[in-house]
PDB file of N, CA and C in Angstrom:
ATOM      1  N   MET A 226     -63.878  65.404 -62.938  1.00 70.00           N
ATOM      2  CA  MET A 226     -63.058  64.717 -63.378  1.00 70.00           C
ATOM      3  C   MET A 226     -63.570  62.996 -64.259  1.00 70.00           C
ATOM      4  N   LYS A 227     -62.677  62.935 -65.314  1.00 72.00           N
ATOM      5  CA  LYS A 227     -63.234  62.061 -66.378  1.00 72.00           C
ATOM      6  C   LYS A 227     -62.601  60.989 -65.578  1.00 72.00           C
ATOM      7  N   SER A 228     -63.708  59.869 -66.238  1.00 83.00           N
ATOM      8  CA  SER A 228     -63.125  58.038 -65.256  1.00 83.00           C
ATOM      9  C   SER A 228     -62.054  57.895 -66.250  1.00 83.00           C
ATOM     10  N   LYS A 229     -61.263  56.964 -66.269  1.00 84.00           N
ATOM     11  CA  LYS A 229     -60.226  56.171 -67.249  1.00 84.00           C
ATOM     12  C   LYS A 229     -61.046  55.740 -68.443  1.00 84.00           C
ATOM     13  N   ARG A 230     -62.161  55.165 -68.598  1.00 81.00           N
ATOM     14  CA  ARG A 230     -62.840  54.870 -69.430  1.00 81.00           C
ATOM     15  C   ARG A 230     -63.519  55.928 -70.173  1.00 81.00           C
ATOM     16  N   ALA A 231     -63.637  56.856 -70.008  1.00 82.00           N
ATOM     17  CA  ALA A 231     -63.748  58.179 -70.692  1.00 82.00           C
ATOM     18  C   ALA A 231     -62.440  58.956 -71.549  1.00 82.00           C
ATOM     19  N   LYS A 232     -61.706  58.854 -70.542  1.00 84.00           N
ATOM     20  CA  LYS A 232     -60.051  59.208 -70.881  1.00 84.00           C
ATOM     21  C   LYS A 232     -59.821  58.491 -72.223  1.00 84.00           C
ATOM     22  N   ALA A 233     -60.023  56.901 -71.951  1.00 83.00           N
ATOM     23  CA  ALA A 233     -59.445  55.862 -73.424  1.00 83.00           C
ATOM     24  C   ALA A 233     -60.288  56.004 -74.429  1.00 83.00           C
ATOM     25  N   CYS A 234     -61.458  56.868 -74.148  1.00 83.00           N
ATOM     26  CA  CYS A 234     -62.622  56.928 -75.480  1.00 83.00           C
ATOM     27  C   CYS A 234     -62.557  58.308 -76.251  1.00 83.00           C
ATOM     28  N   ASP A 235     -62.042  59.056 -75.392  1.00 93.00           N
ATOM     29  CA  ASP A 235     -61.574  60.495 -76.007  1.00 93.00           C
ATOM     30  C   ASP A 235     -60.822  60.195 -77.456  1.00 93.00           C
ATOM     31  N   ILE A 236     -60.900  61.197 -78.264  1.00 96.00           N
ATOM     32  CA  ILE A 236     -60.142  61.157 -79.563  1.00 96.00           C
ATOM     33  C   ILE A 236     -59.054  62.163 -78.902  1.00 96.00           C
ATOM     34  N   SER A 237     -57.717  62.066 -78.798  1.00 96.00           N
ATOM     35  CA  SER A 237     -57.035  63.399 -78.775  1.00 96.00           C
ATOM     36  C   SER A 237     -56.659  64.182 -80.276  1.00 96.00           C
ATOM     37  N   LYS A 238     -56.038  65.138 -79.979  1.00 97.00           N
ATOM     38  CA  LYS A 238     -55.359  65.963 -81.229  1.00 97.00           C
ATOM     39  C   LYS A 238     -54.415  65.107 -81.923  1.00 97.00           C
ATOM     40  N   LYS A 239     -53.756  64.663 -81.188  1.00 98.00           N
ATOM     41  CA  LYS A 239     -52.523  63.668 -82.129  1.00 98.00           C
ATOM     42  C   LYS A 239     -53.469  63.062 -83.009  1.00 98.00           C
ATOM     43  N   VAL A 240     -54.343  61.831 -82.430  1.00 97.00           N
ATOM     44  CA  VAL A 240     -55.251  61.110 -83.042  1.00 97.00           C
ATOM     45  C   VAL A 240     -55.877  61.816 -84.210  1.00 97.00           C
ATOM     46  N   LYS A 241     -56.240  62.575 -84.101  1.00 97.00           N
ATOM     47  CA  LYS A 241     -57.377  63.379 -84.957  1.00 97.00           C
ATOM     48  C   LYS A 241     -56.451  63.700 -86.347  1.00 97.00           C
ATOM     49  N   ASP A 242     -54.966  64.171 -85.967  1.00 98.00           N
ATOM     50  CA  ASP A 242     -54.143  64.472 -86.981  1.00 98.00           C
ATOM     51  C   ASP A 242     -53.798  63.614 -87.576  1.00 98.00           C
ATOM     52  N   ILE A 243     -53.145  62.247 -87.074  1.00 98.00           N
ATOM     53  CA  ILE A 243     -52.757  61.006 -87.886  1.00 98.00           C
ATOM     54  C   ILE A 243     -54.280  60.528 -88.885  1.00 98.00           C
ATOM     55  N   VAL A 244     -55.199  60.780 -88.316  1.00 98.00           N
ATOM     56  CA  VAL A 244     -56.264  60.230 -88.890  1.00 98.00           C
ATOM     57  C   VAL A 244     -56.811  60.842 -90.119  1.00 98.00           C
ATOM     58  N   TRP A 245     -56.646  62.535 -89.809  1.00 98.00           N
ATOM     59  CA  TRP A 245     -56.913  63.426 -90.712  1.00 98.00           C
ATOM     60  C   TRP A 245     -55.768  63.359 -91.839  1.00 98.00           C
ATOM     61  N   LYS A 246     -54.878  63.117 -92.066  1.00 98.00           N
ATOM     62  CA  LYS A 246     -53.898  62.590 -92.964  1.00 98.00           C
ATOM     63  C   LYS A 246     -53.871  61.053 -93.385  1.00 98.00           C
ATOM     64  N   ARG A 247     -53.722  60.311 -92.656  1.00 98.00           N
ATOM     65  CA  ARG A 247     -54.053  58.700 -93.151  1.00 98.00           C
ATOM     66  C   ARG A 247     -55.425  58.784 -94.263  1.00 98.00           C
ATOM     67  N   ASP A 248     -56.518  59.461 -93.942  1.00 98.00           N
ATOM     68  CA  ASP A 248     -57.600  59.740 -94.688  1.00 98.00           C
ATOM     69  C   ASP A 248     -57.867  60.579 -95.733  1.00 98.00           C
ATOM     70  N   GLY A 249     -56.644  61.332 -95.830  1.00 98.00           N
ATOM     71  CA  GLY A 249     -56.669  61.902 -96.936  1.00 98.00           C
ATOM     72  C   GLY A 249     -57.254  63.668 -96.719  1.00 98.00           C
ATOM     73  N   GLY A 250     -57.776  63.595 -95.577  1.00 98.00           N
ATOM     74  CA  GLY A 250     -58.591  65.217 -95.376  1.00 98.00           C
ATOM     75  C   GLY A 250     -60.122  65.088 -95.802  1.00 98.00           C
ATOM     76  N   LYS A 251     -60.620  63.685 -96.073  1.00 98.00           N
ATOM     77  CA  LYS A 251     -62.161  63.654 -96.932  1.00 98.00           C
ATOM     78  C   LYS A 251     -62.981  62.507 -95.819  1.00 98.00           C
ATOM     79  N   CYS A 252     -64.037  62.453 -96.143  1.00 98.00           N
ATOM     80  CA  CYS A 252     -64.837  61.155 -95.731  1.00 98.00           C
ATOM     81  C   CYS A 252     -64.828  60.168 -96.670  1.00 98.00           C
ATOM     82  N   ILE A 253     -64.088  58.787 -95.701  1.00 98.00           N
ATOM     83  CA  ILE A 253     -63.754  57.759 -96.460  1.00 98.00           C
ATOM     84  C   ILE A 253     -64.769  56.865 -97.069  1.00 98.00           C
ATOM     85  N   VAL A 254     -66.010  57.346 -96.568  1.00 97.00           N
ATOM     86  CA  VAL A 254     -67.634  56.907 -97.010  1.00 97.00           C
ATOM     87  C   VAL A 254     -67.744  57.247 -98.668  1.00 97.00           C
ATOM     88  N   CYS A 255     -67.880  58.896 -98.356  1.00 97.00           N
ATOM     89  CA  CYS A 255     -68.379  59.460 -99.963  1.00 97.00           C
ATOM     90  C   CYS A 255     -67.101  60.592-100.490  1.00 97.00           C
ATOM     91  N   GLY A 256     -66.309  60.946 -99.937  1.00 98.00           N
ATOM     92  CA  GLY A 256     -65.105  61.524-100.358  1.00 98.00           C
ATOM     93  C   GLY A 256     -65.299  63.157 -99.955  1.00 98.00           C
ATOM     94  N   ASN A 257     -66.544  63.302 -99.079  1.00 98.00           N
ATOM     95  CA  ASN A 257     -66.488  64.886 -99.149  1.00 98.00           C
ATOM     96  C   ASN A 257     -65.667  65.334 -98.431  1.00 98.00           C
ATOM     97  N   HIS A 258     -65.388  66.419 -98.887  1.00 97.00           N
ATOM     98  CA  HIS A 258     -64.021  67.585 -97.818  1.00 97.00           C
ATOM     99  C   HIS A 258     -64.492  68.153 -96.795  1.00 97.00           C
ATOM    100  N   GLU A 259     -65.319  68.305 -96.584  1.00 97.00           N
ATOM    101  CA  GLU A 259     -66.522  68.634 -95.450  1.00 97.00           C
ATOM    102  C   GLU A 259     -66.229  67.686 -94.283  1.00 97.00           C
ATOM    103  N   ALA A 260     -65.755  66.989 -93.581  1.00 98.00           N
ATOM    104  CA  ALA A 260     -64.962  66.122 -92.842  1.00 98.00           C
ATOM    105  C   ALA A 260     -64.604  66.534 -91.807  1.00 98.00           C
ATOM    106  N   MET A 261     -64.847  65.946 -90.749  1.00 97.00           N
ATOM    107  CA  MET A 261     -63.979  65.410 -89.445  1.00 97.00           C
ATOM    108  C   MET A 261     -63.628  64.401 -88.783  1.00 97.00           C
ATOM    109  N   PRO A 262     -62.062  63.984 -88.780  1.00 97.00           N
ATOM    110  CA  PRO A 262     -61.708  62.678 -87.963  1.00 97.00           C
ATOM    111  C   PRO A 262     -62.316  62.553 -86.611  1.00 97.00           C
ATOM    112  N   ASN A 263     -63.556  61.997 -86.877  1.00 95.00           N
ATOM    113  CA  ASN A 263     -63.931  62.100 -85.107  1.00 95.00           C
ATOM    114  C   ASN A 263     -64.887  60.985 -84.751  1.00 95.00           C
ATOM    115  N   SER A 264     -65.084  59.881 -85.899  1.00 96.00           N
ATOM    116  CA  SER A 264     -65.850  58.582 -86.183  1.00 96.00           C
ATOM    117  C   SER A 264     -65.809  57.519 -85.231  1.00 96.00           C
ATOM    118  N   HIS A 265     -65.989  57.010 -84.588  1.00 96.00           N
ATOM    119  CA  HIS A 265     -65.381  55.909 -83.819  1.00 96.00           C
ATOM    120  C   HIS A 265     -66.150  54.796 -84.649  1.00 96.00           C
ATOM    121  N   PHE A 266     -65.349  53.825 -85.003  1.00 96.00           N
ATOM    122  CA  PHE A 266     -65.423  52.548 -85.479  1.00 96.00           C
ATOM    123  C   PHE A 266     -66.411  52.040 -84.924  1.00 96.00           C
ATOM    124  N   ILE A 267     -65.381  51.342 -83.407  1.00 95.00           N
ATOM    125  CA  ILE A 267     -66.593  50.703 -82.032  1.00 95.00           C
ATOM    126  C   ILE A 267     -67.095  51.854 -81.445  1.00 95.00           C
ATOM    127  N   ARG A 268     -68.399  51.925 -81.020  1.00 92.00           N
ATOM    128  CA  ARG A 268     -68.835  53.145 -80.789  1.00 92.00           C
ATOM    129  C   ARG A 268     -68.238  53.734 -79.086  1.00 92.00           C
ATOM    130  N   ARG A 269     -67.882  54.922 -78.790  1.00 91.00           N
ATOM    131  CA  ARG A 269     -67.790  55.183 -77.517  1.00 91.00           C
ATOM    132  C   ARG A 269     -68.495  54.708 -76.503  1.00 91.00           C
ATOM    133  N   SER A 270     -69.883  54.315 -76.724  1.00 90.00           N
ATOM    134  CA  SER A 270     -70.607  54.022 -75.701  1.00 90.00           C
ATOM    135  C   SER A 270     -70.688  52.467 -75.745  1.00 90.00           C
ATOM    136  N   GLN A 271     -69.829  51.913 -76.511  1.00 91.00           N
ATOM    137  CA  GLN A 271     -69.427  50.242 -76.043  1.00 91.00           C
ATOM    138  C   GLN A 271     -68.186  50.290 -76.113  1.00 91.00           C
ATOM    139  N   GLY A 272     -67.236  51.318 -75.372  1.00 92.00           N
ATOM    140  CA  GLY A 272     -66.242  51.324 -75.143  1.00 92.00           C
ATOM    141  C   GLY A 272     -65.034  51.367 -75.992  1.00 92.00           C
ATOM    142  N   GLY A 273     -65.562  52.220 -77.609  1.00 94.00           N
ATOM    143  CA  GLY A 273     -64.244  52.234 -78.291  1.00 94.00           C
ATOM    144  C   GLY A 273     -63.300  52.956 -78.105  1.00 94.00           C
ATOM    145  N   LEU A 274     -62.189  52.781 -78.083  1.00 95.00           N
ATOM    146  CA  LEU A 274     -61.203  53.621 -77.515  1.00 95.00           C
ATOM    147  C   LEU A 274     -60.735  54.588 -78.970  1.00 95.00           C
ATOM    148  N   GLY A 275     -60.108  55.752 -78.614  1.00 96.00           N
ATOM    149  CA  GLY A 275     -59.993  56.719 -79.221  1.00 96.00           C
ATOM    150  C   GLY A 275     -58.728  56.679 -79.621  1.00 96.00           C
ATOM    151  N   ILE A 276     -58.516  55.417 -80.432  1.00 97.00           N
ATOM    152  CA  ILE A 276     -57.150  55.418 -81.067  1.00 97.00           C
ATOM    153  C   ILE A 276     -56.941  55.287 -82.578  1.00 97.00           C
ATOM    154  N   GLU A 277     -56.286  55.259 -83.123  1.00 97.00           N
ATOM    155  CA  GLU A 277     -56.262  55.703 -84.752  1.00 97.00           C
ATOM    156  C   GLU A 277     -57.030  54.837 -85.476  1.00 97.00           C
ATOM    157  N   GLU A 278     -56.695  53.323 -84.853  1.00 98.00           N
ATOM    158  CA  GLU A 278     -57.422  52.206 -85.385  1.00 98.00           C
ATOM    159  C   GLU A 278     -59.028  51.880 -85.293  1.00 98.00           C
ATOM    160  N   ASN A 279     -59.210  53.009 -84.501  1.00 98.00           N
ATOM    161  CA  ASN A 279     -60.725  52.821 -84.296  1.00 98.00           C
ATOM    162  C   ASN A 279     -61.644  54.667 -84.815  1.00 98.00           C
ATOM    163  N   ILE A 280     -60.701  55.117 -85.602  1.00 98.00           N
ATOM    164  CA  ILE A 280     -61.308  56.423 -85.570  1.00 98.00           C
ATOM    165  C   ILE A 280     -60.954  56.417 -87.290  1.00 98.00           C
ATOM    166  N   VAL A 281     -62.444  57.016 -87.897  1.00 98.00           N
ATOM    167  CA  VAL A 281     -62.044  57.576 -89.203  1.00 98.00           C
ATOM    168  C   VAL A 281     -62.786  58.602 -89.284  1.00 98.00           C
ATOM    169  N   THR A 282     -62.297  59.454 -90.545  1.00 98.00           N
ATOM    170  CA  THR A 282     -62.998  60.478 -91.010  1.00 98.00           C
ATOM    171  C   THR A 282     -64.523  60.528 -91.679  1.00 98.00           C
ATOM    172  N   MET A 283     -65.317  61.040 -90.930  1.00 98.00           N
ATOM    173  CA  MET A 283     -66.473  60.797 -91.789  1.00 98.00           C
ATOM    174  C   MET A 283     -66.997  62.662 -92.060  1.00 98.00           C
ATOM    175  N   CYS A 284     -67.774  62.661 -93.064  1.00 97.00           N
ATOM    176  CA  CYS A 284     -68.348  63.723 -93.364  1.00 97.00           C
ATOM    177  C   CYS A 284     -70.124  63.981 -92.346  1.00 97.00           C
ATOM    178  N   HIS A 285     -70.034  64.655 -91.714  1.00 96.00           N
ATOM    179  CA  HIS A 285     -71.773  64.609 -91.002  1.00 96.00           C
ATOM    180  C   HIS A 285     -72.718  64.043 -91.602  1.00 96.00           C
ATOM    181  N   ARG A 286     -73.196  63.833 -92.665  1.00 96.00           N
ATOM    182  CA  ARG A 286     -74.164  63.139 -93.448  1.00 96.00           C
ATOM    183  C   ARG A 286     -73.793  61.410 -92.939  1.00 96.00           C
ATOM    184  N   CYS A 287     -72.273  61.036 -93.457  1.00 96.00           N
ATOM    185  CA  CYS A 287     -72.547  59.627 -93.299  1.00 96.00           C
ATOM    186  C   CYS A 287     -72.345  59.335 -91.507  1.00 96.00           C
ATOM    187  N   HIS A 288     -71.606  60.366 -91.464  1.00 95.00           N
ATOM    188  CA  HIS A 288     -71.622  59.959 -89.555  1.00 95.00           C
ATOM    189  C   HIS A 288     -72.843  59.663 -89.024  1.00 95.00           C
ATOM    190  N   MET A 289     -73.895  60.469 -89.363  1.00 95.00           N
ATOM    191  CA  MET A 289     -75.671  60.273 -88.988  1.00 95.00           C
ATOM    192  C   MET A 289     -75.687  59.170 -89.572  1.00 95.00           C
ATOM    193  N   MET A 290     -75.478  58.889 -90.388  1.00 94.00           N
ATOM    194  CA  MET A 290     -76.125  57.454 -91.155  1.00 94.00           C
ATOM    195  C   MET A 290     -75.645  56.166 -90.200  1.00 94.00           C
ATOM    196  N   TYR A 291     -74.146  56.362 -90.087  1.00 94.00           N
ATOM    197  CA  TYR A 291     -73.792  55.401 -89.165  1.00 94.00           C
ATOM    198  C   TYR A 291     -73.916  54.975 -87.970  1.00 94.00           C
ATOM    199  N   ASP A 292     -74.123  56.528 -87.451  1.00 91.00           N
ATOM    200  CA  ASP A 292     -74.818  56.377 -85.866  1.00 91.00           C
ATOM    201  C   ASP A 292     -76.469  56.183 -85.714  1.00 91.00           C
ATOM    202  N   GLN A 293     -76.995  56.748 -86.475  1.00 90.00           N
ATOM    203  CA  GLN A 293     -78.412  56.511 -86.161  1.00 90.00           C
ATOM    204  C   GLN A 293     -78.925  55.619 -86.915  1.00 90.00           C
ATOM    205  N   GLY A 294     -77.938  54.368 -87.874  1.00 84.00           N
ATOM    206  CA  GLY A 294     -78.521  53.152 -87.457  1.00 84.00           C
ATOM    207  C   GLY A 294     -78.783  53.627 -89.357  1.00 84.00           C
ATOM    208  N   ILE A 295     -78.958  54.094 -90.206  1.00 84.00           N
ATOM    209  CA  ILE A 295     -79.935  54.135 -91.409  1.00 84.00           C
ATOM    210  C   ILE A 295     -79.092  53.469 -92.149  1.00 84.00           C
ATOM    211  N   ASP A 296     -77.441  53.521 -92.444  1.00 86.00           N
ATOM    212  CA  ASP A 296     -76.674  52.686 -93.333  1.00 86.00           C
ATOM    213  C   ASP A 296     -75.935  51.837 -92.475  1.00 86.00           C
ATOM    214  N   ARG A 297     -76.020  51.308 -91.073  1.00 91.00           N
ATOM    215  CA  ARG A 297     -75.052  51.221 -90.380  1.00 91.00           C
ATOM    216  C   ARG A 297     -74.199  50.196 -90.647  1.00 91.00           C
ATOM    217  N   LYS A 298     -75.106  48.934 -91.565  1.00 94.00           N
ATOM    218  CA  LYS A 298     -74.564  47.779 -91.255  1.00 94.00           C
ATOM    219  C   LYS A 298     -73.298  47.942 -93.166  1.00 94.00           C
ATOM    220  N   ALA A 299     -73.630  48.820 -93.636  1.00 95.00           N
ATOM    221  CA  ALA A 299     -72.641  48.532 -95.002  1.00 95.00           C
ATOM    222  C   ALA A 299     -71.855  49.861 -94.782  1.00 95.00           C
ATOM    223  N   ILE A 300     -71.832  50.913 -94.035  1.00 96.00           N
ATOM    224  CA  ILE A 300     -71.046  51.773 -93.347  1.00 96.00           C
ATOM    225  C   ILE A 300     -69.831  51.016 -92.800  1.00 96.00           C
ATOM    226  N   GLU A 301     -70.539  49.858 -91.760  1.00 96.00           N
ATOM    227  CA  GLU A 301     -69.694  49.406 -90.985  1.00 96.00           C
ATOM    228  C   GLU A 301     -68.515  48.559 -91.963  1.00 96.00           C
ATOM    229  N   ALA A 302     -69.020  47.873 -92.358  1.00 97.00           N
ATOM    230  CA  ALA A 302     -68.525  46.847 -93.537  1.00 97.00           C
ATOM    231  C   ALA A 302     -67.657  47.490 -93.992  1.00 97.00           C
ATOM    232  N   HIS A 303     -67.880  48.524 -94.731  1.00 97.00           N
ATOM    233  CA  HIS A 303     -66.684  49.607 -95.650  1.00 97.00           C
ATOM    234  C   HIS A 303     -65.551  50.212 -94.941  1.00 97.00           C
ATOM    235  N   THR A 304     -66.263  50.622 -93.599  1.00 97.00           N
ATOM    236  CA  THR A 304     -65.177  51.062 -92.918  1.00 97.00           C
ATOM    237  C   THR A 304     -64.208  50.180 -92.394  1.00 97.00           C
ATOM    238  N   GLU A 305     -64.841  48.962 -91.848  1.00 97.00           N
ATOM    239  CA  GLU A 305     -63.989  47.413 -91.315  1.00 97.00           C
ATOM    240  C   GLU A 305     -63.075  46.969 -92.605  1.00 97.00           C
ATOM    241  N   ARG A 306     -63.344  47.167 -93.801  1.00 98.00           N
ATOM    242  CA  ARG A 306     -62.243  46.997 -95.085  1.00 98.00           C
ATOM    243  C   ARG A 306     -61.362  48.003 -95.084  1.00 98.00           C
ATOM    244  N   TYR A 307     -61.915  48.997 -95.028  1.00 98.00           N
ATOM    245  CA  TYR A 307     -60.595  49.944 -95.019  1.00 98.00           C
ATOM    246  C   TYR A 307     -59.842  49.965 -93.904  1.00 98.00           C
ATOM    247  N   LEU A 308     -60.141  49.908 -92.576  1.00 98.00           N
ATOM    248  CA  LEU A 308     -59.186  50.009 -91.733  1.00 98.00           C
ATOM    249  C   LEU A 308     -58.341  48.733 -91.451  1.00 98.00           C
ATOM    250  N   LYS A 309     -58.836  47.259 -92.168  1.00 97.00           N
ATOM    251  CA  LYS A 309     -57.946  46.409 -92.516  1.00 97.00           C
ATOM    252  C   LYS A 309     -57.000  46.737 -93.849  1.00 97.00           C
ATOM    253  N   SER A 310     -57.440  47.562 -94.392  1.00 98.00           N
ATOM    254  CA  SER A 310     -56.068  47.839 -95.611  1.00 98.00           C
ATOM    255  C   SER A 310     -55.428  48.929 -94.800  1.00 98.00           C
ATOM    256  N   LYS A 311     -55.765  49.493 -94.062  1.00 97.00           N
ATOM    257  CA  LYS A 311     -54.753  50.334 -93.269  1.00 97.00           C
ATOM    258  C   LYS A 311     -53.537  49.881 -92.068  1.00 97.00           C
ATOM    259  N   TYR A 312     -54.089  48.709 -91.478  1.00 97.00           N
ATOM    260  CA  TYR A 312     -53.193  48.606 -90.132  1.00 97.00           C
ATOM    261  C   TYR A 312     -53.794  46.604 -90.663  1.00 97.00           C
ATOM    262  N   PRO A 313     -52.649  45.829 -91.211  1.00 94.00           N
ATOM    263  CA  PRO A 313     -52.601  44.485 -91.777  1.00 94.00           C
ATOM    264  C   PRO A 313     -53.117  43.502 -90.420  1.00 94.00           C
ATOM    265  N   ASP A 314     -52.437  44.082 -88.990  1.00 96.00           N
ATOM    266  CA  ASP A 314     -52.708  43.412 -88.004  1.00 96.00           C
ATOM    267  C   ASP A 314     -54.053  43.903 -87.478  1.00 96.00           C
ATOM    268  N   TRP A 315     -54.827  44.375 -88.053  1.00 97.00           N
ATOM    269  CA  TRP A 315     -56.129  45.248 -87.526  1.00 97.00           C
ATOM    270  C   TRP A 315     -56.889  44.280 -86.967  1.00 97.00           C
ATOM    271  N   ASP A 316     -57.493  44.435 -85.683  1.00 96.00           N
ATOM    272  CA  ASP A 316     -58.760  43.711 -84.866  1.00 96.00           C
ATOM    273  C   ASP A 316     -59.545  43.932 -84.231  1.00 96.00           C
ATOM    274  N   ARG A 317     -60.606  43.818 -84.330  1.00 94.00           N
ATOM    275  CA  ARG A 317     -62.006  44.883 -83.886  1.00 94.00           C
ATOM    276  C   ARG A 317     -61.662  44.352 -82.253  1.00 94.00           C
ATOM    277  N   ASN A 318     -61.246  43.364 -81.928  1.00 94.00           N
ATOM    278  CA  ASN A 318     -61.271  42.802 -80.409  1.00 94.00           C
ATOM    279  C   ASN A 318     -60.460  43.709 -79.871  1.00 94.00           C
ATOM    280  N   ASN A 319     -59.223  44.443 -80.329  1.00 94.00           N
ATOM    281  CA  ASN A 319     -58.418  45.410 -79.574  1.00 94.00           C
ATOM    282  C   ASN A 319     -58.861  47.005 -79.704  1.00 94.00           C
ATOM    283  N   LEU A 320     -60.239  47.417 -80.166  1.00 95.00           N
ATOM    284  CA  LEU A 320     -60.887  48.710 -79.946  1.00 95.00           C
ATOM    285  C   LEU A 320     -61.103  48.642 -78.799  1.00 95.00           C
ATOM    286  N   THR A 321     -61.655  48.068 -78.045  1.00 94.00           N
ATOM    287  CA  THR A 321     -62.888  48.591 -76.752  1.00 94.00           C
ATOM    288  C   THR A 321     -61.655  48.919 -75.320  1.00 94.00           C
ATOM    289  N   TYR A 322     -62.245  49.447 -74.707  1.00 92.00           N
ATOM    290  CA  TYR A 322     -61.584  49.451 -73.645  1.00 92.00           C
ATOM    291  C   TYR A 322     -61.766  48.222 -72.558  1.00 92.00           C
ATOM    292  N   LYS A 323     -60.959  48.088 -71.479  1.00 87.00           N
ATOM    293  CA  LYS A 323     -60.753  47.084 -70.800  1.00 87.00           C
ATOM    294  C   LYS A 323     -60.241  47.044 -69.604  1.00 87.00           C
ATOM    295  N   LYS A 324     -61.335  46.847 -68.929  1.00 74.00           N
ATOM    296  CA  LYS A 324     -61.281  47.400 -67.545  1.00 74.00           C
ATOM    297  C   LYS A 324     -60.152  46.512 -66.743  1.00 74.00           C
ATOM    298  N   TRP A 325     -59.886  45.468 -67.056  1.00 55.00           N
ATOM    299  CA  TRP A 325     -58.746  44.324 -66.414  1.00 55.00           C
ATOM    300  C   TRP A 325     -57.901  43.908 -67.639  1.00 55.00           C
TER     301      TRP A 325
END
């Protein structure tokens, strides 16, 4: 049985479908069409929610560079600008699981 936090951080099919459409079916970093809507802006390990405001479409290469820290700061800045352009009230403080 999954914890409430694990459930909150999972990405539902509904969210993946919304993000895929929002991102035009391609990586938001490099434009590669061999991509998936499964990258958390705020990492799952840090309580990043599985909501559309925290999920983006990335190809395997860009996702790895983001997760492994190779280009994390540059990709994070690009992703933050991208999400702010899609959601005018976007606030990174609203993207993490809060127990209380």
